[in-house]
PDB file of C-alpha atoms in Angstrom:
ATOM      1  CA  UNK A 172     -31.730 -29.573  -4.522  1.00  0.00           C
ATOM      2  CA  UNK A 173     -29.549 -30.727  -7.469  1.00  0.00           C
ATOM      3  CA  UNK A 174     -28.931 -28.367 -10.197  1.00  0.00           C
ATOM      4  CA  UNK A 175     -29.720 -31.094 -12.615  1.00  0.00           C
ATOM      5  CA  UNK A 176     -33.365 -30.902 -11.704  1.00  0.00           C
ATOM      6  CA  UNK A 177     -35.219 -29.117 -14.381  1.00  0.00           C
ATOM      7  CA  UNK A 178     -37.194 -27.138 -12.045  1.00  0.00           C
ATOM      8  CA  UNK A 179     -33.933 -25.682 -10.371  1.00  0.00           C
ATOM      9  CA  UNK A 180     -32.547 -24.715 -13.849  1.00  0.00           C
ATOM     10  CA  UNK A 181     -31.286 -21.184 -13.724  1.00  0.00           C
ATOM     11  CA  UNK A 182     -33.069 -18.678 -16.123  1.00  0.00           C
ATOM     12  CA  UNK A 183     -30.995 -17.813 -19.099  1.00  0.00           C
ATOM     13  CA  UNK A 184     -29.651 -14.449 -20.043  1.00  0.00           C
ATOM     14  CA  UNK A 185     -31.135 -15.104 -23.446  1.00  0.00           C
ATOM     15  CA  UNK A 186     -34.677 -14.227 -21.951  1.00  0.00           C
ATOM     16  CA  UNK A 187     -33.581 -10.496 -21.890  1.00  0.00           C
ATOM     17  CA  UNK A 188     -34.580  -8.736 -25.125  1.00  0.00           C
ATOM     18  CA  UNK A 189     -33.493  -5.122 -23.846  1.00  0.00           C
ATOM     19  CA  UNK A 190     -33.557  -3.107 -20.847  1.00  0.00           C
ATOM     20  CA  UNK A 191     -35.373   0.056 -19.508  1.00  0.00           C
ATOM     21  CA  UNK A 192     -34.228   2.691 -17.125  1.00  0.00           C
ATOM     22  CA  UNK A 193     -36.789   4.755 -15.338  1.00  0.00           C
ATOM     23  CA  UNK A 194     -35.337   7.927 -14.005  1.00  0.00           C
ATOM     24  CA  UNK A 195     -37.760   9.281 -11.170  1.00  0.00           C
ATOM     25  CA  UNK A 196     -38.006  12.864 -10.208  1.00  0.00           C
ATOM     26  CA  UNK A 197     -39.913  15.330  -8.143  1.00  0.00           C
ATOM     27  CA  UNK A 198     -41.524  17.798 -10.516  1.00  0.00           C
ATOM     28  CA  UNK A 199     -41.110  20.825  -8.055  1.00  0.00           C
ATOM     29  CA  UNK A 200     -37.773  19.741  -6.263  1.00  0.00           C
ATOM     30  CA  UNK A 201     -35.516  17.518  -8.524  1.00  0.00           C
ATOM     31  CA  UNK A 202     -36.663  18.246 -12.138  1.00  0.00           C
ATOM     32  CA  UNK A 203     -33.269  20.111 -12.676  1.00  0.00           C
ATOM     33  CA  UNK A 204     -31.214  17.275 -11.440  1.00  0.00           C
ATOM     34  CA  UNK A 205     -33.117  15.019 -13.878  1.00  0.00           C
ATOM     35  CA  UNK A 206     -32.511  17.288 -16.652  1.00  0.00           C
ATOM     36  CA  UNK A 207     -28.844  17.355 -16.002  1.00  0.00           C
ATOM     37  CA  UNK A 208     -28.812  13.744 -15.987  1.00  0.00           C
ATOM     38  CA  UNK A 209     -30.794  13.278 -19.259  1.00  0.00           C
ATOM     39  CA  UNK A 210     -28.583  15.460 -21.075  1.00  0.00           C
ATOM     40  CA  UNK A 211     -25.417  13.718 -19.590  1.00  0.00           C
ATOM     41  CA  UNK A 212     -26.877  10.424 -20.689  1.00  0.00           C
ATOM     42  CA  UNK A 213     -27.582  11.684 -24.246  1.00  0.00           C
ATOM     43  CA  UNK A 214     -24.048  12.994 -24.496  1.00  0.00           C
ATOM     44  CA  UNK A 215     -22.596   9.631 -23.653  1.00  0.00           C
ATOM     45  CA  UNK A 216     -24.696   6.603 -24.590  1.00  0.00           C
ATOM     46  CA  UNK A 217     -26.622   5.464 -27.727  1.00  0.00           C
ATOM     47  CA  UNK A 218     -29.985   4.950 -26.277  1.00  0.00           C
ATOM     48  CA  UNK A 219     -33.682   5.959 -26.758  1.00  0.00           C
ATOM     49  CA  UNK A 220     -34.458   8.759 -24.439  1.00  0.00           C
ATOM     50  CA  UNK A 221     -38.262   8.798 -23.764  1.00  0.00           C
ATOM     51  CA  UNK A 222     -40.697  11.568 -23.262  1.00  0.00           C
ATOM     52  CA  UNK A 223     -40.784  13.565 -19.936  1.00  0.00           C
ATOM     53  CA  UNK A 224     -43.615  12.392 -17.720  1.00  0.00           C
ATOM     54  CA  UNK A 225     -44.402  15.084 -15.172  1.00  0.00           C
ATOM     55  CA  UNK A 226     -47.659  13.376 -14.618  1.00  0.00           C
ATOM     56  CA  UNK A 227     -47.801   9.897 -13.354  1.00  0.00           C
ATOM     57  CA  UNK A 228     -48.050   7.281 -16.120  1.00  0.00           C
ATOM     58  CA  UNK A 229     -48.241   3.573 -16.312  1.00  0.00           C
ATOM     59  CA  UNK A 230     -47.294   1.698 -13.184  1.00  0.00           C
ATOM     60  CA  UNK A 231     -45.045   4.435 -12.125  1.00  0.00           C
ATOM     61  CA  UNK A 232     -45.822   6.421  -8.809  1.00  0.00           C
ATOM     62  CA  UNK A 233     -43.742   9.650  -9.492  1.00  0.00           C
ATOM     63  CA  UNK A 234     -42.640  11.681 -12.400  1.00  0.00           C
ATOM     64  CA  UNK A 235     -40.144   9.842 -14.468  1.00  0.00           C
ATOM     65  CA  UNK A 236     -38.518   9.693 -17.963  1.00  0.00           C
ATOM     66  CA  UNK A 237     -37.697   6.311 -19.710  1.00  0.00           C
ATOM     67  CA  UNK A 238     -34.276   5.142 -21.162  1.00  0.00           C
ATOM     68  CA  UNK A 239     -34.717   2.049 -23.864  1.00  0.00           C
ATOM     69  CA  UNK A 240     -31.376   0.394 -24.339  1.00  0.00           C
ATOM     70  CA  UNK A 241     -29.990  -2.674 -25.828  1.00  0.00           C
ATOM     71  CA  UNK A 242     -28.249  -5.329 -23.716  1.00  0.00           C
ATOM     72  CA  UNK A 243     -24.679  -4.261 -24.888  1.00  0.00           C
ATOM     73  CA  UNK A 244     -25.244  -0.861 -23.288  1.00  0.00           C
ATOM     74  CA  UNK A 245     -26.037  -2.212 -19.900  1.00  0.00           C
ATOM     75  CA  UNK A 246     -22.423  -2.796 -19.091  1.00  0.00           C
ATOM     76  CA  UNK A 247     -21.389   0.981 -19.205  1.00  0.00           C
ATOM     77  CA  UNK A 248     -24.740   2.771 -18.709  1.00  0.00           C
ATOM     78  CA  UNK A 249     -25.766   1.049 -15.405  1.00  0.00           C
ATOM     79  CA  UNK A 250     -22.429   1.544 -13.675  1.00  0.00           C
ATOM     80  CA  UNK A 251     -22.294   5.169 -14.904  1.00  0.00           C
ATOM     81  CA  UNK A 252     -25.869   5.733 -13.246  1.00  0.00           C
ATOM     82  CA  UNK A 253     -24.674   4.164 -10.095  1.00  0.00           C
ATOM     83  CA  UNK A 254     -21.882   6.911  -9.942  1.00  0.00           C
ATOM     84  CA  UNK A 255     -24.110   9.789 -11.273  1.00  0.00           C
ATOM     85  CA  UNK A 256     -27.726   9.359 -10.057  1.00  0.00           C
ATOM     86  CA  UNK A 257     -27.168  12.302  -7.613  1.00  0.00           C
ATOM     87  CA  UNK A 258     -29.844  11.151  -5.258  1.00  0.00           C
ATOM     88  CA  UNK A 259     -32.482  10.284  -7.846  1.00  0.00           C
ATOM     89  CA  UNK A 260     -34.197   6.980  -7.750  1.00  0.00           C
ATOM     90  CA  UNK A 261     -33.551   4.864 -10.795  1.00  0.00           C
ATOM     91  CA  UNK A 262     -35.294   1.484 -11.771  1.00  0.00           C
ATOM     92  CA  UNK A 263     -33.650  -0.671 -14.344  1.00  0.00           C
ATOM     93  CA  UNK A 264     -35.626  -3.743 -15.374  1.00  0.00           C
ATOM     94  CA  UNK A 265     -35.087  -6.291 -18.059  1.00  0.00           C
ATOM     95  CA  UNK A 266     -37.577  -6.778 -20.799  1.00  0.00           C
ATOM     96  CA  UNK A 267     -38.576 -10.469 -21.180  1.00  0.00           C
ATOM     97  CA  UNK A 268     -41.829 -11.941 -21.883  1.00  0.00           C
ATOM     98  CA  UNK A 269     -43.132 -11.216 -18.315  1.00  0.00           C
ATOM     99  CA  UNK A 270     -43.276  -7.414 -17.764  1.00  0.00           C
ATOM    100  CA  UNK A 271     -44.969  -7.715 -14.286  1.00  0.00           C
ATOM    101  CA  UNK A 272     -42.182  -9.725 -12.867  1.00  0.00           C
ATOM    102  CA  UNK A 273     -39.556  -7.503 -14.810  1.00  0.00           C
ATOM    103  CA  UNK A 274     -40.762  -4.566 -12.722  1.00  0.00           C
ATOM    104  CA  UNK A 275     -41.657  -6.115  -9.468  1.00  0.00           C
ATOM    105  CA  UNK A 276     -39.200  -9.028  -8.779  1.00  0.00           C
ATOM    106  CA  UNK A 277     -36.252  -8.797 -11.121  1.00  0.00           C
ATOM    107  CA  UNK A 278     -35.336  -5.079 -11.410  1.00  0.00           C
ATOM    108  CA  UNK A 279     -32.315  -3.131  -9.976  1.00  0.00           C
ATOM    109  CA  UNK A 280     -32.817  -0.184  -7.903  1.00  0.00           C
ATOM    110  CA  UNK A 281     -30.161   2.683  -7.673  1.00  0.00           C
ATOM    111  CA  UNK A 282     -31.144   5.194  -5.091  1.00  0.00           C
ATOM    112  CA  UNK A 283     -34.243   4.678  -2.815  1.00  0.00           C
ATOM    113  CA  UNK A 284     -36.784   2.264  -4.088  1.00  0.00           C
ATOM    114  CA  UNK A 285     -40.264   3.450  -4.878  1.00  0.00           C
ATOM    115  CA  UNK A 286     -43.566   1.943  -5.292  1.00  0.00           C
ATOM    116  CA  UNK A 287     -44.423   0.397  -8.729  1.00  0.00           C
ATOM    117  CA  UNK A 288     -48.052  -0.527  -9.459  1.00  0.00           C
ATOM    118  CA  UNK A 289     -47.219  -3.773 -10.964  1.00  0.00           C
ATOM    119  CA  UNK A 290     -50.815  -5.020 -10.778  1.00  0.00           C
ATOM    120  CA  UNK A 291     -51.499  -3.158 -13.994  1.00  0.00           C
ATOM    121  CA  UNK A 292     -48.855  -5.038 -15.878  1.00  0.00           C
ATOM    122  CA  UNK A 293     -49.310  -8.212 -18.002  1.00  0.00           C
ATOM    123  CA  UNK A 294     -47.504 -11.352 -16.994  1.00  0.00           C
ATOM    124  CA  UNK A 295     -47.431 -12.491 -20.519  1.00  0.00           C
ATOM    125  CA  UNK A 296     -46.309 -10.202 -23.448  1.00  0.00           C
ATOM    126  CA  UNK A 297     -43.989 -10.041 -26.231  1.00  0.00           C
ATOM    127  CA  UNK A 298     -40.524  -9.166 -25.068  1.00  0.00           C
ATOM    128  CA  UNK A 299     -39.786  -5.643 -26.285  1.00  0.00           C
ATOM    129  CA  UNK A 300     -36.497  -4.895 -28.408  1.00  0.00           C
ATOM    130  CA  UNK A 301     -34.756  -1.906 -27.610  1.00  0.00           C
ATOM    131  CA  UNK A 302     -36.293   1.249 -29.169  1.00  0.00           C
ATOM    132  CA  UNK A 303     -34.493   3.037 -31.990  1.00  0.00           C
ATOM    133  CA  UNK A 304     -31.744   5.519 -30.456  1.00  0.00           C
ATOM    134  CA  UNK A 305     -32.183   9.148 -30.586  1.00  0.00           C
ATOM    135  CA  UNK A 306     -28.908  10.145 -29.133  1.00  0.00           C
ATOM    136  CA  UNK A 307     -25.530  11.091 -30.765  1.00  0.00           C
ATOM    137  CA  UNK A 308     -23.074  10.425 -28.150  1.00  0.00           C
ATOM    138  CA  UNK A 309     -19.728  12.236 -28.269  1.00  0.00           C
ATOM    139  CA  UNK A 310     -18.295  12.035 -24.891  1.00  0.00           C
ATOM    140  CA  UNK A 311     -16.697   9.060 -23.195  1.00  0.00           C
ATOM    141  CA  UNK A 312     -18.179   7.826 -19.896  1.00  0.00           C
TER     142      UNK A 312
ATOM    143  CA  UNK B 525     -26.418  24.211 -14.375  1.00  0.00           C
ATOM    144  CA  UNK B 526     -24.023  23.746 -17.489  1.00  0.00           C
ATOM    145  CA  UNK B 527     -22.477  20.628 -18.121  1.00  0.00           C
ATOM    146  CA  UNK B 528     -19.364  22.465 -18.768  1.00  0.00           C
ATOM    147  CA  UNK B 529     -19.018  23.550 -15.118  1.00  0.00           C
ATOM    148  CA  UNK B 530     -16.420  21.488 -13.482  1.00  0.00           C
ATOM    149  CA  UNK B 531     -18.365  20.874 -10.224  1.00  0.00           C
ATOM    150  CA  UNK B 532     -21.231  19.557 -12.651  1.00  0.00           C
ATOM    151  CA  UNK B 533     -18.846  17.173 -14.302  1.00  0.00           C
ATOM    152  CA  UNK B 534     -20.055  13.399 -14.221  1.00  0.00           C
ATOM    153  CA  UNK B 535     -17.860  10.816 -12.625  1.00  0.00           C
ATOM    154  CA  UNK B 536     -16.001   8.668 -14.680  1.00  0.00           C
ATOM    155  CA  UNK B 537     -16.279   4.915 -15.107  1.00  0.00           C
ATOM    156  CA  UNK B 538     -12.658   4.756 -14.845  1.00  0.00           C
ATOM    157  CA  UNK B 539     -13.181   5.353 -10.875  1.00  0.00           C
ATOM    158  CA  UNK B 540     -14.412   1.589 -10.590  1.00  0.00           C
ATOM    159  CA  UNK B 541     -11.689  -0.873  -9.926  1.00  0.00           C
ATOM    160  CA  UNK B 542     -14.036  -3.767  -9.455  1.00  0.00           C
ATOM    161  CA  UNK B 543     -17.180  -4.896  -7.860  1.00  0.00           C
ATOM    162  CA  UNK B 544     -18.491  -6.756  -4.877  1.00  0.00           C
ATOM    163  CA  UNK B 545     -21.718  -8.552  -4.844  1.00  0.00           C
ATOM    164  CA  UNK B 546     -23.069  -9.490  -1.298  1.00  0.00           C
ATOM    165  CA  UNK B 547     -25.646 -12.307  -1.391  1.00  0.00           C
ATOM    166  CA  UNK B 548     -27.638 -12.055   1.962  1.00  0.00           C
ATOM    167  CA  UNK B 549     -29.615 -14.981   3.372  1.00  0.00           C
ATOM    168  CA  UNK B 550     -31.342 -15.994   6.575  1.00  0.00           C
ATOM    169  CA  UNK B 551     -29.262 -18.652   8.315  1.00  0.00           C
ATOM    170  CA  UNK B 552     -32.441 -20.528   9.439  1.00  0.00           C
ATOM    171  CA  UNK B 553     -34.654 -19.987   6.424  1.00  0.00           C
ATOM    172  CA  UNK B 554     -33.005 -19.251   3.124  1.00  0.00           C
ATOM    173  CA  UNK B 555     -29.556 -20.722   3.401  1.00  0.00           C
ATOM    174  CA  UNK B 556     -30.383 -23.568   1.053  1.00  0.00           C
ATOM    175  CA  UNK B 557     -31.302 -20.960  -1.626  1.00  0.00           C
ATOM    176  CA  UNK B 558     -28.085 -19.089  -1.069  1.00  0.00           C
ATOM    177  CA  UNK B 559     -26.104 -22.428  -1.428  1.00  0.00           C
ATOM    178  CA  UNK B 560     -27.933 -23.187  -4.669  1.00  0.00           C
ATOM    179  CA  UNK B 561     -27.143 -19.631  -5.972  1.00  0.00           C
ATOM    180  CA  UNK B 562     -23.383 -19.973  -4.870  1.00  0.00           C
ATOM    181  CA  UNK B 563     -23.043 -23.268  -6.824  1.00  0.00           C
ATOM    182  CA  UNK B 564     -24.837 -21.779  -9.905  1.00  0.00           C
ATOM    183  CA  UNK B 565     -22.689 -18.601 -10.006  1.00  0.00           C
ATOM    184  CA  UNK B 566     -19.508 -20.775  -9.619  1.00  0.00           C
ATOM    185  CA  UNK B 567     -20.419 -22.939 -12.567  1.00  0.00           C
ATOM    186  CA  UNK B 568     -21.015 -19.988 -14.943  1.00  0.00           C
ATOM    187  CA  UNK B 569     -18.765 -17.099 -13.871  1.00  0.00           C
ATOM    188  CA  UNK B 570     -14.985 -16.602 -13.357  1.00  0.00           C
ATOM    189  CA  UNK B 571     -15.227 -14.732 -10.004  1.00  0.00           C
ATOM    190  CA  UNK B 572     -13.844 -14.927  -6.382  1.00  0.00           C
ATOM    191  CA  UNK B 573     -16.497 -16.676  -4.009  1.00  0.00           C
ATOM    192  CA  UNK B 574     -15.914 -15.479  -0.527  1.00  0.00           C
ATOM    193  CA  UNK B 575     -16.401 -17.436   2.849  1.00  0.00           C
ATOM    194  CA  UNK B 576     -19.901 -18.184   4.079  1.00  0.00           C
ATOM    195  CA  UNK B 577     -20.521 -15.613   7.046  1.00  0.00           C
ATOM    196  CA  UNK B 578     -23.533 -17.155   9.070  1.00  0.00           C
ATOM    197  CA  UNK B 579     -22.404 -14.538  11.404  1.00  0.00           C
ATOM    198  CA  UNK B 580     -22.700 -10.879  10.830  1.00  0.00           C
ATOM    199  CA  UNK B 581     -19.594  -9.200   9.619  1.00  0.00           C
ATOM    200  CA  UNK B 582     -18.244  -5.930   8.591  1.00  0.00           C
ATOM    201  CA  UNK B 583     -21.247  -3.418   7.679  1.00  0.00           C
ATOM    202  CA  UNK B 584     -23.639  -6.281   6.999  1.00  0.00           C
ATOM    203  CA  UNK B 585     -26.694  -6.618   9.102  1.00  0.00           C
ATOM    204  CA  UNK B 586     -27.439 -10.220   7.893  1.00  0.00           C
ATOM    205  CA  UNK B 587     -25.513 -13.385   6.977  1.00  0.00           C
ATOM    206  CA  UNK B 588     -24.103 -13.266   3.644  1.00  0.00           C
ATOM    207  CA  UNK B 589     -21.298 -14.301   1.247  1.00  0.00           C
ATOM    208  CA  UNK B 590     -19.302 -11.989  -1.114  1.00  0.00           C
ATOM    209  CA  UNK B 591     -18.533 -12.256  -4.778  1.00  0.00           C
ATOM    210  CA  UNK B 592     -15.635 -10.268  -6.052  1.00  0.00           C
ATOM    211  CA  UNK B 593     -15.328  -9.743  -9.838  1.00  0.00           C
ATOM    212  CA  UNK B 594     -13.675  -7.578 -12.405  1.00  0.00           C
ATOM    213  CA  UNK B 595     -15.611  -4.745 -14.352  1.00  0.00           C
ATOM    214  CA  UNK B 596     -15.895  -6.939 -17.437  1.00  0.00           C
ATOM    215  CA  UNK B 597     -18.033  -9.570 -15.524  1.00  0.00           C
ATOM    216  CA  UNK B 598     -20.476  -7.052 -14.642  1.00  0.00           C
ATOM    217  CA  UNK B 599     -22.279  -7.114 -17.945  1.00  0.00           C
ATOM    218  CA  UNK B 600     -23.255 -11.048 -17.528  1.00  0.00           C
ATOM    219  CA  UNK B 601     -23.334 -11.641 -13.837  1.00  0.00           C
ATOM    220  CA  UNK B 602     -25.566  -8.711 -12.632  1.00  0.00           C
ATOM    221  CA  UNK B 603     -28.342  -9.445 -15.166  1.00  0.00           C
ATOM    222  CA  UNK B 604     -28.050 -13.265 -14.310  1.00  0.00           C
ATOM    223  CA  UNK B 605     -28.532 -12.298 -10.647  1.00  0.00           C
ATOM    224  CA  UNK B 606     -31.522 -10.256 -11.560  1.00  0.00           C
ATOM    225  CA  UNK B 607     -33.343 -13.181 -13.168  1.00  0.00           C
ATOM    226  CA  UNK B 608     -32.116 -15.895 -10.366  1.00  0.00           C
ATOM    227  CA  UNK B 609     -31.935 -14.184  -7.237  1.00  0.00           C
ATOM    228  CA  UNK B 610     -35.059 -16.356  -6.018  1.00  0.00           C
ATOM    229  CA  UNK B 611     -36.127 -13.704  -3.369  1.00  0.00           C
ATOM    230  CA  UNK B 612     -32.798 -13.132  -1.883  1.00  0.00           C
ATOM    231  CA  UNK B 613     -31.434  -9.500  -1.362  1.00  0.00           C
ATOM    232  CA  UNK B 614     -28.085  -8.811  -3.163  1.00  0.00           C
ATOM    233  CA  UNK B 615     -26.051  -5.514  -2.916  1.00  0.00           C
ATOM    234  CA  UNK B 616     -23.769  -4.934  -5.907  1.00  0.00           C
ATOM    235  CA  UNK B 617     -21.511  -2.086  -5.218  1.00  0.00           C
ATOM    236  CA  UNK B 618     -18.462  -0.621  -7.164  1.00  0.00           C
ATOM    237  CA  UNK B 619     -15.103  -0.411  -5.562  1.00  0.00           C
ATOM    238  CA  UNK B 620     -13.565   3.071  -5.746  1.00  0.00           C
ATOM    239  CA  UNK B 621     -11.605   5.239  -3.387  1.00  0.00           C
ATOM    240  CA  UNK B 622     -14.702   5.859  -1.291  1.00  0.00           C
ATOM    241  CA  UNK B 623     -16.116   2.652   0.271  1.00  0.00           C
ATOM    242  CA  UNK B 624     -18.610   4.275   2.361  1.00  0.00           C
ATOM    243  CA  UNK B 625     -20.099   5.976  -0.665  1.00  0.00           C
ATOM    244  CA  UNK B 626     -19.826   2.778  -2.686  1.00  0.00           C
ATOM    245  CA  UNK B 627     -21.744   0.986  -0.139  1.00  0.00           C
ATOM    246  CA  UNK B 628     -24.303   3.609   0.940  1.00  0.00           C
ATOM    247  CA  UNK B 629     -24.976   5.989  -1.909  1.00  0.00           C
ATOM    248  CA  UNK B 630     -23.887   4.138  -5.137  1.00  0.00           C
ATOM    249  CA  UNK B 631     -24.899   0.606  -4.932  1.00  0.00           C
ATOM    250  CA  UNK B 632     -27.325  -1.590  -6.757  1.00  0.00           C
ATOM    251  CA  UNK B 633     -29.993  -3.509  -4.892  1.00  0.00           C
ATOM    252  CA  UNK B 634     -31.456  -6.817  -6.376  1.00  0.00           C
ATOM    253  CA  UNK B 635     -34.485  -7.799  -4.146  1.00  0.00           C
ATOM    254  CA  UNK B 636     -35.228  -6.131  -0.854  1.00  0.00           C
ATOM    255  CA  UNK B 637     -32.663  -3.521   0.129  1.00  0.00           C
ATOM    256  CA  UNK B 638     -31.283  -4.118   3.636  1.00  0.00           C
ATOM    257  CA  UNK B 639     -29.551  -2.130   6.280  1.00  0.00           C
ATOM    258  CA  UNK B 640     -25.806  -1.492   5.843  1.00  0.00           C
ATOM    259  CA  UNK B 641     -23.798  -0.030   8.555  1.00  0.00           C
ATOM    260  CA  UNK B 642     -21.811   2.340   6.522  1.00  0.00           C
ATOM    261  CA  UNK B 643     -20.744   4.458   9.393  1.00  0.00           C
ATOM    262  CA  UNK B 644     -17.854   1.649  10.002  1.00  0.00           C
ATOM    263  CA  UNK B 645     -16.625   2.370   6.502  1.00  0.00           C
ATOM    264  CA  UNK B 646     -13.857   4.641   5.510  1.00  0.00           C
ATOM    265  CA  UNK B 647     -14.600   7.465   2.971  1.00  0.00           C
ATOM    266  CA  UNK B 648     -10.971   7.230   1.586  1.00  0.00           C
ATOM    267  CA  UNK B 649      -9.304   4.026   0.870  1.00  0.00           C
ATOM    268  CA  UNK B 650      -7.232   2.237  -1.851  1.00  0.00           C
ATOM    269  CA  UNK B 651      -9.647   1.200  -4.432  1.00  0.00           C
ATOM    270  CA  UNK B 652      -9.886  -2.736  -4.493  1.00  0.00           C
ATOM    271  CA  UNK B 653      -8.929  -4.664  -7.626  1.00  0.00           C
ATOM    272  CA  UNK B 654     -10.901  -7.707  -8.237  1.00  0.00           C
ATOM    273  CA  UNK B 655      -9.579 -10.719  -6.086  1.00  0.00           C
ATOM    274  CA  UNK B 656      -8.000 -13.731  -7.723  1.00  0.00           C
ATOM    275  CA  UNK B 657     -10.982 -16.067  -9.142  1.00  0.00           C
ATOM    276  CA  UNK B 658     -11.467 -19.384  -7.541  1.00  0.00           C
ATOM    277  CA  UNK B 659     -14.092 -20.803  -9.800  1.00  0.00           C
ATOM    278  CA  UNK B 660     -13.898 -22.803 -13.084  1.00  0.00           C
ATOM    279  CA  UNK B 661     -17.114 -22.127 -14.979  1.00  0.00           C
ATOM    280  CA  UNK B 662     -18.216 -24.717 -17.573  1.00  0.00           C
ATOM    281  CA  UNK B 663     -21.911 -23.600 -18.238  1.00  0.00           C
ATOM    282  CA  UNK B 664     -23.124 -20.696 -20.337  1.00  0.00           C
ATOM    283  CA  UNK B 665     -25.303 -18.263 -18.486  1.00  0.00           C
TER     284      UNK B 665
END
């Protein structure tokens, strides 16, 4: 199993165009925690906070909101979410040209992993760049 | 639930002294994958590769080796492990003054999460700095 064999070649970081974090919550029980977390993220990180999805949307099996962020935010936002998820489940996945693999095989989970309906996702797609930020961070993480 | 309340204050990134990644494998089935991954990590990242633990050790419920790394390596090593774990389970946890919480509540999982026997860990301990690197990376990730 030589590292020189092409089939064994590791995938490159340059495949990653951006990231999404999906912050899951229970509409009846943990929405206030998600509201706290969303506000705290917006105060600290230059990211795109997506809409509230109290109803299930896309491949997601629970209420959630999305955070879209560029590669250079990973190093601060992800550790901060590790320290501050407060029991919520958070999926962080890369955006490459294979959304199905990004969501099902290659993500990070913070908190308890949840079901993701990956069968609805394409395995070939243009890699999504980070969406335009809509936050104005003023607080150091 | 005002953000100004002290009890609601988010935890700070400065709590994190370093990180460990624990790469789990099955001694009979997936050790070759772990060997491949360990060699590829060593070629790419300035980290401390720990001993092989074919026998269970500490709070871990499966064979594993540890990777100790400083905060500034997080941004490249963790995404690279997301893309290249090849089905192995990997626990990435911060090192703060609370090892029990670091392992049980605040970690990242890449691949399928495994049992961690956190009851054996202290909840108050000196935060561990990154161990001295023992790799000489030559390859761009």
